[in-house]
Amino acid sequence: MQTTQTFQKTNDFNDIVNNRRSIKQYDPSVKISREEMSQIIEQASTAPSSINMQPWRFVVIDTQEGKEKIGPLTSFNVEKVMSASAVIAVFGDMKNIEYAKEIYGKAVELGYMPQDVMQAQLDYFKPAYENAPYDKMKDIVMLDSGLVAMQLMLVARAHGYGTNPIGGYDKENIAEVLDLDKERYVPVMLMTIGKALSEGYPSYRLPVETITEWK
Ligand SMILES: Cc1cc2nc3c(=O)[nH]c(=O)nc-3n(C[C@H](O)[C@H](O)[C@H](O)COP(=O)(O)O)c2cc1C
């Protein structure tokens, strides 16, 4: 199949933001290497997160076998899923606080954070997170993971790839189908990624006056 160079690699911030579209058709012959996908994920994960716990987790489904496994869960999105180079399943880790010692410990080791600040953070936030009600922690991980997902879509554009965030899938069963503990890993979204075969559709945005209040 002929590859359409719909998006080129770019560092033009305005082009990346203004011309991102949800991509519905991908060139199935274009594979993103795991090395490049890792670079995309690494850069996306510079996103901010509540107390820097980085609760986002990714399952990259880049094999035919993997796509066939999740295909039946993706209802009207199945064609996008099957033609994309990969589908990234984004989850929020409800036990993200288990990484607190690693995250703050590394920050101390690297000279980013004084030891006493680390201790104060751990003393205050670790019990707060461990004892947080399920819904409160879910709000935190959904918000943080939404931010990383947005970054991922923009980083993908910088690499010349299109994406489509997908909320239309079986959220009840996606974790189990991907062999994850569904109590611990809450589904945030699926995201198709690949070489776009078309630019996607322009879409209307509400004017600033409608979405903004000034006080
Ligand atoms: C959380 C979320 C869920 C979405 N779910 C779907 C989906 O299931 N299928 C789909 O084709 N597009 C889905 N979209 C894409 C939106 O339809 C799209 O972002 C919106 O129409 C604006 O178009 P644009 O992304 O091209 O700017 C979703 C977007 C978001 C943010």
PDB file of C-alpha atoms and ligand atoms in Angstrom:
ATOM      1  CA  MET A   1       0.000   0.000   0.000  1.00  0.00           C
ATOM      2  CA  GLN A   2       1.158   3.523  -0.830  1.00  0.00           C
ATOM      3  CA  THR A   3       2.151   5.465   2.272  1.00  0.00           C
ATOM      4  CA  THR A   4       0.542   8.883   2.435  1.00  0.00           C
ATOM      5  CA  GLN A   5       2.824  11.267   4.281  1.00  0.00           C
ATOM      6  CA  THR A   6      -0.140  13.017   5.845  1.00  0.00           C
ATOM      7  CA  PHE A   7       1.782  14.240   8.872  1.00  0.00           C
ATOM      8  CA  GLN A   8       5.490  14.928   8.864  1.00  0.00           C
ATOM      9  CA  LYS A   9       7.735  15.030  11.899  1.00  0.00           C
ATOM     10  CA  THR A  10       7.625  18.556  13.232  1.00  0.00           C
ATOM     11  CA  ASN A  11       8.745  20.695  16.115  1.00  0.00           C
ATOM     12  CA  ASP A  12       6.357  23.488  15.197  1.00  0.00           C
ATOM     13  CA  PHE A  13       4.266  23.859  18.342  1.00  0.00           C
ATOM     14  CA  ASN A  14       1.409  25.687  16.623  1.00  0.00           C
ATOM     15  CA  ASP A  15       1.250  23.089  13.876  1.00  0.00           C
ATOM     16  CA  ILE A  16       1.236  20.281  16.437  1.00  0.00           C
ATOM     17  CA  VAL A  17      -1.574  21.807  18.501  1.00  0.00           C
ATOM     18  CA  ASN A  18      -3.701  23.413  15.808  1.00  0.00           C
ATOM     19  CA  ASN A  19      -3.574  20.580  13.306  1.00  0.00           C
ATOM     20  CA  ARG A  20      -4.076  17.618  15.602  1.00  0.00           C
ATOM     21  CA  ARG A  21      -7.249  15.795  14.570  1.00  0.00           C
ATOM     22  CA  SER A  22      -8.765  12.528  15.610  1.00  0.00           C
ATOM     23  CA  ILE A  23      -7.620  10.150  12.923  1.00  0.00           C
ATOM     24  CA  LYS A  24     -10.059   7.569  11.667  1.00  0.00           C
ATOM     25  CA  GLN A  25      -8.012   5.860   8.966  1.00  0.00           C
ATOM     26  CA  TYR A  26      -4.492   4.564   9.230  1.00  0.00           C
ATOM     27  CA  ASP A  27      -2.035   3.001   6.853  1.00  0.00           C
ATOM     28  CA  PRO A  28      -1.927  -0.557   8.217  1.00  0.00           C
ATOM     29  CA  SER A  29       1.455  -1.180   6.588  1.00  0.00           C
ATOM     30  CA  VAL A  30       3.221   1.384   8.803  1.00  0.00           C
ATOM     31  CA  LYS A  31       4.494   0.012  12.106  1.00  0.00           C
ATOM     32  CA  ILE A  32       5.873   2.185  14.872  1.00  0.00           C
ATOM     33  CA  SER A  33       8.918   0.491  16.362  1.00  0.00           C
ATOM     34  CA  ARG A  34       8.876  -0.305  20.066  1.00  0.00           C
ATOM     35  CA  GLU A  35      11.930   1.903  20.436  1.00  0.00           C
ATOM     36  CA  GLU A  36      10.127   4.911  18.956  1.00  0.00           C
ATOM     37  CA  MET A  37       6.951   4.131  20.894  1.00  0.00           C
ATOM     38  CA  SER A  38       9.022   4.060  24.085  1.00  0.00           C
ATOM     39  CA  GLN A  39      10.443   7.490  23.206  1.00  0.00           C
ATOM     40  CA  ILE A  40       6.918   8.829  22.657  1.00  0.00           C
ATOM     41  CA  ILE A  41       5.742   7.440  25.996  1.00  0.00           C
ATOM     42  CA  GLU A  42       8.816   8.721  27.788  1.00  0.00           C
ATOM     43  CA  GLN A  43       8.314  12.261  26.522  1.00  0.00           C
ATOM     44  CA  ALA A  44       4.555  12.167  27.170  1.00  0.00           C
ATOM     45  CA  SER A  45       5.214  11.145  30.747  1.00  0.00           C
ATOM     46  CA  THR A  46       6.835  14.492  31.489  1.00  0.00           C
ATOM     47  CA  ALA A  47       3.198  15.498  32.170  1.00  0.00           C
ATOM     48  CA  PRO A  48       2.410  16.889  35.615  1.00  0.00           C
ATOM     49  CA  SER A  49       0.579  14.736  38.150  1.00  0.00           C
ATOM     50  CA  SER A  50      -0.790  15.023  41.644  1.00  0.00           C
ATOM     51  CA  ILE A  51       2.176  14.827  44.086  1.00  0.00           C
ATOM     52  CA  ASN A  52       4.134  13.548  41.071  1.00  0.00           C
ATOM     53  CA  MET A  53       2.836   9.988  41.516  1.00  0.00           C
ATOM     54  CA  GLN A  54       2.526   9.485  37.737  1.00  0.00           C
ATOM     55  CA  PRO A  55      -0.377   7.044  38.088  1.00  0.00           C
ATOM     56  CA  TRP A  56      -0.660   6.427  34.340  1.00  0.00           C
ATOM     57  CA  ARG A  57       0.076   2.972  32.997  1.00  0.00           C
ATOM     58  CA  PHE A  58       0.140   1.961  29.343  1.00  0.00           C
ATOM     59  CA  VAL A  59      -0.497  -1.285  27.552  1.00  0.00           C
ATOM     60  CA  VAL A  60       0.720  -0.974  23.976  1.00  0.00           C
ATOM     61  CA  ILE A  61      -1.135  -3.396  21.767  1.00  0.00           C
ATOM     62  CA  ASP A  62       0.942  -3.574  18.610  1.00  0.00           C
ATOM     63  CA  THR A  63       0.497  -7.171  17.506  1.00  0.00           C
ATOM     64  CA  GLN A  64      -2.243  -8.643  15.361  1.00  0.00           C
ATOM     65  CA  GLU A  65      -2.942 -11.136  18.138  1.00  0.00           C
ATOM     66  CA  GLY A  66      -3.318  -8.338  20.694  1.00  0.00           C
ATOM     67  CA  LYS A  67      -5.604  -6.302  18.455  1.00  0.00           C
ATOM     68  CA  GLU A  68      -7.788  -9.330  17.782  1.00  0.00           C
ATOM     69  CA  LYS A  69      -8.056  -9.836  21.522  1.00  0.00           C
ATOM     70  CA  ILE A  70      -9.341  -6.320  22.227  1.00  0.00           C
ATOM     71  CA  GLY A  71     -11.205  -5.877  18.915  1.00  0.00           C
ATOM     72  CA  PRO A  72     -14.502  -7.313  20.198  1.00  0.00           C
ATOM     73  CA  LEU A  73     -14.454  -4.785  23.055  1.00  0.00           C
ATOM     74  CA  THR A  74     -14.192  -1.771  20.782  1.00  0.00           C
ATOM     75  CA  SER A  75     -17.661  -1.771  19.158  1.00  0.00           C
ATOM     76  CA  PHE A  76     -17.940   0.934  16.472  1.00  0.00           C
ATOM     77  CA  ASN A  77     -14.224   1.732  16.787  1.00  0.00           C
ATOM     78  CA  VAL A  78     -13.055  -1.699  15.668  1.00  0.00           C
ATOM     79  CA  GLU A  79     -11.877  -0.653  12.184  1.00  0.00           C
ATOM     80  CA  LYS A  80      -9.688   2.117  13.584  1.00  0.00           C
ATOM     81  CA  VAL A  81      -8.248  -0.321  16.092  1.00  0.00           C
ATOM     82  CA  MET A  82      -7.447  -2.942  13.486  1.00  0.00           C
ATOM     83  CA  SER A  83      -5.785  -0.568  10.986  1.00  0.00           C
ATOM     84  CA  ALA A  84      -3.773   1.465  13.519  1.00  0.00           C
ATOM     85  CA  SER A  85      -0.107   0.754  14.050  1.00  0.00           C
ATOM     86  CA  ALA A  86      -0.930   0.272  17.718  1.00  0.00           C
ATOM     87  CA  VAL A  87      -3.578   0.848  20.314  1.00  0.00           C
ATOM     88  CA  ILE A  88      -2.419   2.315  23.581  1.00  0.00           C
ATOM     89  CA  ALA A  89      -4.634   1.357  26.483  1.00  0.00           C
ATOM     90  CA  VAL A  90      -4.234   3.985  29.186  1.00  0.00           C
ATOM     91  CA  PHE A  91      -4.970   2.918  32.752  1.00  0.00           C
ATOM     92  CA  GLY A  92      -4.804   4.667  36.086  1.00  0.00           C
ATOM     93  CA  ASP A  93      -3.002   2.786  38.856  1.00  0.00           C
ATOM     94  CA  MET A  94      -5.084   3.051  42.021  1.00  0.00           C
ATOM     95  CA  LYS A  95      -2.058   1.920  44.066  1.00  0.00           C
ATOM     96  CA  ASN A  96       0.266   4.516  42.564  1.00  0.00           C
ATOM     97  CA  ILE A  97       1.486   5.493  46.041  1.00  0.00           C
ATOM     98  CA  GLU A  98       3.520   2.248  46.082  1.00  0.00           C
ATOM     99  CA  TYR A  99       5.993   4.130  43.886  1.00  0.00           C
ATOM    100  CA  ALA A 100       6.351   7.087  46.266  1.00  0.00           C
ATOM    101  CA  LYS A 101       9.635   5.903  47.780  1.00  0.00           C
ATOM    102  CA  GLU A 102      11.131   5.259  44.352  1.00  0.00           C
ATOM    103  CA  ILE A 103       9.966   8.590  42.915  1.00  0.00           C
ATOM    104  CA  TYR A 104      11.024  10.748  45.868  1.00  0.00           C
ATOM    105  CA  GLY A 105      14.106   8.653  46.608  1.00  0.00           C
ATOM    106  CA  LYS A 106      15.379   9.149  43.045  1.00  0.00           C
ATOM    107  CA  ALA A 107      14.604  12.879  43.297  1.00  0.00           C
ATOM    108  CA  VAL A 108      16.819  13.064  46.396  1.00  0.00           C
ATOM    109  CA  GLU A 109      19.570  10.975  44.762  1.00  0.00           C
ATOM    110  CA  LEU A 110      19.543  13.236  41.700  1.00  0.00           C
ATOM    111  CA  GLY A 111      19.686  16.386  43.829  1.00  0.00           C
ATOM    112  CA  TYR A 112      16.180  17.537  42.846  1.00  0.00           C
ATOM    113  CA  MET A 113      14.744  17.334  46.360  1.00  0.00           C
ATOM    114  CA  PRO A 114      16.254  17.668  49.846  1.00  0.00           C
ATOM    115  CA  GLN A 115      15.987  14.595  52.086  1.00  0.00           C
ATOM    116  CA  ASP A 116      13.797  16.378  54.670  1.00  0.00           C
ATOM    117  CA  VAL A 117      11.290  17.426  52.003  1.00  0.00           C
ATOM    118  CA  MET A 118      11.074  13.819  50.854  1.00  0.00           C
ATOM    119  CA  GLN A 119      10.404  12.690  54.397  1.00  0.00           C
ATOM    120  CA  ALA A 120       7.749  15.360  54.934  1.00  0.00           C
ATOM    121  CA  GLN A 121       6.042  14.414  51.655  1.00  0.00           C
ATOM    122  CA  LEU A 122       6.068  10.728  52.539  1.00  0.00           C
ATOM    123  CA  ASP A 123       4.825  11.324  56.096  1.00  0.00           C
ATOM    124  CA  TYR A 124       1.927  13.454  54.900  1.00  0.00           C
ATOM    125  CA  PHE A 125       0.853  12.023  51.562  1.00  0.00           C
ATOM    126  CA  LYS A 126       1.554   8.309  51.900  1.00  0.00           C
ATOM    127  CA  PRO A 127      -1.098   7.680  54.562  1.00  0.00           C
ATOM    128  CA  ALA A 128      -3.463  10.150  52.876  1.00  0.00           C
ATOM    129  CA  TYR A 129      -3.224   8.265  49.581  1.00  0.00           C
ATOM    130  CA  GLU A 130      -3.299   4.822  51.182  1.00  0.00           C
ATOM    131  CA  ASN A 131      -6.487   5.687  53.050  1.00  0.00           C
ATOM    132  CA  ALA A 132      -8.191   7.688  50.299  1.00  0.00           C
ATOM    133  CA  PRO A 133     -11.697   6.515  49.384  1.00  0.00           C
ATOM    134  CA  TYR A 134     -11.861   4.647  46.057  1.00  0.00           C
ATOM    135  CA  ASP A 135     -13.787   7.412  44.261  1.00  0.00           C
ATOM    136  CA  LYS A 136     -11.385  10.117  45.404  1.00  0.00           C
ATOM    137  CA  MET A 137      -8.361   8.168  44.199  1.00  0.00           C
ATOM    138  CA  LYS A 138     -10.157   7.398  40.952  1.00  0.00           C
ATOM    139  CA  ASP A 139     -10.704  11.132  40.385  1.00  0.00           C
ATOM    140  CA  ILE A 140      -6.982  11.738  40.904  1.00  0.00           C
ATOM    141  CA  VAL A 141      -5.763   9.021  38.565  1.00  0.00           C
ATOM    142  CA  MET A 142      -8.308   9.904  35.868  1.00  0.00           C
ATOM    143  CA  LEU A 143      -7.292  13.559  35.905  1.00  0.00           C
ATOM    144  CA  ASP A 144      -3.565  12.831  35.866  1.00  0.00           C
ATOM    145  CA  SER A 145      -3.909  10.184  33.171  1.00  0.00           C
ATOM    146  CA  GLY A 146      -5.982  12.535  31.021  1.00  0.00           C
ATOM    147  CA  LEU A 147      -3.084  14.984  31.083  1.00  0.00           C
ATOM    148  CA  VAL A 148      -0.550  12.371  30.006  1.00  0.00           C
ATOM    149  CA  ALA A 149      -2.899  11.150  27.274  1.00  0.00           C
ATOM    150  CA  MET A 150      -3.130  14.658  25.849  1.00  0.00           C
ATOM    151  CA  GLN A 151       0.629  14.997  25.889  1.00  0.00           C
ATOM    152  CA  LEU A 152       0.947  11.647  24.197  1.00  0.00           C
ATOM    153  CA  MET A 153      -1.290  12.774  21.339  1.00  0.00           C
ATOM    154  CA  LEU A 154       0.798  15.895  20.834  1.00  0.00           C
ATOM    155  CA  VAL A 155       4.118  14.049  21.062  1.00  0.00           C
ATOM    156  CA  ALA A 156       2.792  11.548  18.531  1.00  0.00           C
ATOM    157  CA  ARG A 157       2.065  14.454  16.149  1.00  0.00           C
ATOM    158  CA  ALA A 158       5.619  15.685  16.603  1.00  0.00           C
ATOM    159  CA  HIS A 159       6.743  12.215  15.478  1.00  0.00           C
ATOM    160  CA  GLY A 160       4.487  12.469  12.422  1.00  0.00           C
ATOM    161  CA  TYR A 161       1.717  10.162  13.673  1.00  0.00           C
ATOM    162  CA  GLY A 162      -1.999  10.593  14.094  1.00  0.00           C
ATOM    163  CA  THR A 163      -4.034   9.471  17.091  1.00  0.00           C
ATOM    164  CA  ASN A 164      -7.638   9.035  18.152  1.00  0.00           C
ATOM    165  CA  PRO A 165      -8.721   9.007  21.785  1.00  0.00           C
ATOM    166  CA  ILE A 166     -11.398   6.365  22.234  1.00  0.00           C
ATOM    167  CA  GLY A 167     -13.974   6.219  24.985  1.00  0.00           C
ATOM    168  CA  GLY A 168     -16.321   3.873  23.148  1.00  0.00           C
ATOM    169  CA  TYR A 169     -15.180   0.463  24.378  1.00  0.00           C
ATOM    170  CA  ASP A 170     -16.034  -2.087  27.034  1.00  0.00           C
ATOM    171  CA  LYS A 171     -14.542  -0.491  30.154  1.00  0.00           C
ATOM    172  CA  GLU A 172     -15.903  -3.212  32.367  1.00  0.00           C
ATOM    173  CA  ASN A 173     -13.776  -5.929  30.766  1.00  0.00           C
ATOM    174  CA  ILE A 174     -10.739  -4.228  29.185  1.00  0.00           C
ATOM    175  CA  ALA A 175      -8.420  -4.712  32.183  1.00  0.00           C
ATOM    176  CA  GLU A 176      -9.143  -8.425  32.496  1.00  0.00           C
ATOM    177  CA  VAL A 177      -8.753  -9.016  28.758  1.00  0.00           C
ATOM    178  CA  LEU A 178      -5.307  -7.423  29.061  1.00  0.00           C
ATOM    179  CA  ASP A 179      -4.497  -9.574  32.111  1.00  0.00           C
ATOM    180  CA  LEU A 180      -4.616  -6.670  34.566  1.00  0.00           C
ATOM    181  CA  ASP A 181      -6.181  -6.529  38.014  1.00  0.00           C
ATOM    182  CA  LYS A 182      -9.337  -4.505  37.319  1.00  0.00           C
ATOM    183  CA  GLU A 183      -9.609  -3.197  40.870  1.00  0.00           C
ATOM    184  CA  ARG A 184      -6.124  -1.735  40.711  1.00  0.00           C
ATOM    185  CA  TYR A 185      -6.034  -0.511  37.100  1.00  0.00           C
ATOM    186  CA  VAL A 186      -8.951   1.674  36.047  1.00  0.00           C
ATOM    187  CA  PRO A 187      -9.446   2.253  32.324  1.00  0.00           C
ATOM    188  CA  VAL A 188      -8.896   5.839  31.190  1.00  0.00           C
ATOM    189  CA  MET A 189      -9.071   5.543  27.414  1.00  0.00           C
ATOM    190  CA  LEU A 190      -7.858   3.637  24.417  1.00  0.00           C
ATOM    191  CA  MET A 191      -5.830   5.558  21.888  1.00  0.00           C
ATOM    192  CA  THR A 192      -5.149   4.509  18.344  1.00  0.00           C
ATOM    193  CA  ILE A 193      -1.855   5.671  16.883  1.00  0.00           C
ATOM    194  CA  GLY A 194      -0.370   5.309  13.439  1.00  0.00           C
ATOM    195  CA  LYS A 195       0.390   6.867  10.097  1.00  0.00           C
ATOM    196  CA  ALA A 196      -2.715   8.804   9.098  1.00  0.00           C
ATOM    197  CA  LEU A 197      -4.262   8.051   5.721  1.00  0.00           C
ATOM    198  CA  SER A 198      -6.305  11.233   5.894  1.00  0.00           C
ATOM    199  CA  GLU A 199      -6.086  14.430   7.872  1.00  0.00           C
ATOM    200  CA  GLY A 200      -9.236  13.821   9.888  1.00  0.00           C
ATOM    201  CA  TYR A 201     -12.148  16.195  10.056  1.00  0.00           C
ATOM    202  CA  PRO A 202     -12.054  19.805  11.144  1.00  0.00           C
ATOM    203  CA  SER A 203     -14.337  20.365  14.116  1.00  0.00           C
ATOM    204  CA  TYR A 204     -15.952  23.411  15.672  1.00  0.00           C
ATOM    205  CA  ARG A 205     -14.843  24.840  19.009  1.00  0.00           C
ATOM    206  CA  LEU A 206     -17.050  26.932  21.257  1.00  0.00           C
ATOM    207  CA  PRO A 207     -15.909  30.534  21.436  1.00  0.00           C
ATOM    208  CA  VAL A 208     -13.889  31.739  24.400  1.00  0.00           C
ATOM    209  CA  GLU A 209     -16.854  33.861  25.596  1.00  0.00           C
ATOM    210  CA  THR A 210     -18.933  30.709  26.015  1.00  0.00           C
ATOM    211  CA  ILE A 211     -16.371  28.663  27.890  1.00  0.00           C
ATOM    212  CA  THR A 212     -14.774  31.384  30.000  1.00  0.00           C
ATOM    213  CA  GLU A 213     -15.861  33.664  32.780  1.00  0.00           C
ATOM    214  CA  TRP A 214     -13.830  36.587  34.020  1.00  0.00           C
ATOM    215  CA  LYS A 215     -14.105  37.758  37.617  1.00  0.00           C
TER     216      LYS A 215
HETATM  217  C1  LIG B   1     -12.495  10.951  26.108  1.00  0.00           C
HETATM  218  C2  LIG B   1     -12.733  10.896  24.635  1.00  0.00           C
HETATM  219  C3  LIG B   1     -13.403   9.831  24.090  1.00  0.00           C
HETATM  220  C4  LIG B   1     -13.560   9.738  22.696  1.00  0.00           C
HETATM  221  N1  LIG B   1     -14.149   8.619  22.180  1.00  0.00           N
HETATM  222  C5  LIG B   1     -14.166   8.461  20.829  1.00  0.00           C
HETATM  223  C6  LIG B   1     -14.618   7.237  20.261  1.00  0.00           C
HETATM  224  O1  LIG B   1     -15.023   6.298  20.971  1.00  0.00           O
HETATM  225  N2  LIG B   1     -14.591   7.112  18.915  1.00  0.00           N
HETATM  226  C7  LIG B   1     -14.147   8.122  18.109  1.00  0.00           C
HETATM  227  O2  LIG B   1     -14.132   7.940  16.885  1.00  0.00           O
HETATM  228  N3  LIG B   1     -13.714   9.291  18.626  1.00  0.00           N
HETATM  229  C8  LIG B   1     -13.701   9.482  19.961  1.00  0.00           C
HETATM  230  N4  LIG B   1     -13.226  10.644  20.502  1.00  0.00           N
HETATM  231  C9  LIG B   1     -12.750  11.718  19.607  1.00  0.00           C
HETATM  232  C10 LIG B   1     -13.692  12.930  19.597  1.00  0.00           C
HETATM  233  O3  LIG B   1     -14.847  12.634  18.854  1.00  0.00           O
HETATM  234  C11 LIG B   1     -12.921  14.104  19.011  1.00  0.00           C
HETATM  235  O4  LIG B   1     -11.825  14.394  19.835  1.00  0.00           O
HETATM  236  C12 LIG B   1     -13.776  15.358  18.890  1.00  0.00           C
HETATM  237  O5  LIG B   1     -14.830  15.167  17.991  1.00  0.00           O
HETATM  238  C13 LIG B   1     -12.949  16.558  18.395  1.00  0.00           C
HETATM  239  O6  LIG B   1     -12.287  16.238  17.195  1.00  0.00           O
HETATM  240  P1  LIG B   1     -10.712  16.305  17.054  1.00  0.00           P
HETATM  241  O7  LIG B   1     -10.115  15.346  18.033  1.00  0.00           O
HETATM  242  O8  LIG B   1     -10.418  15.892  15.630  1.00  0.00           O
HETATM  243  O9  LIG B   1     -10.281  17.706  17.338  1.00  0.00           O
HETATM  244  C14 LIG B   1     -13.096  10.778  21.867  1.00  0.00           C
HETATM  245  C15 LIG B   1     -12.444  11.874  22.447  1.00  0.00           C
HETATM  246  C16 LIG B   1     -12.251  11.932  23.794  1.00  0.00           C
HETATM  247  C17 LIG B   1     -11.491  13.103  24.385  1.00  0.00           C
END
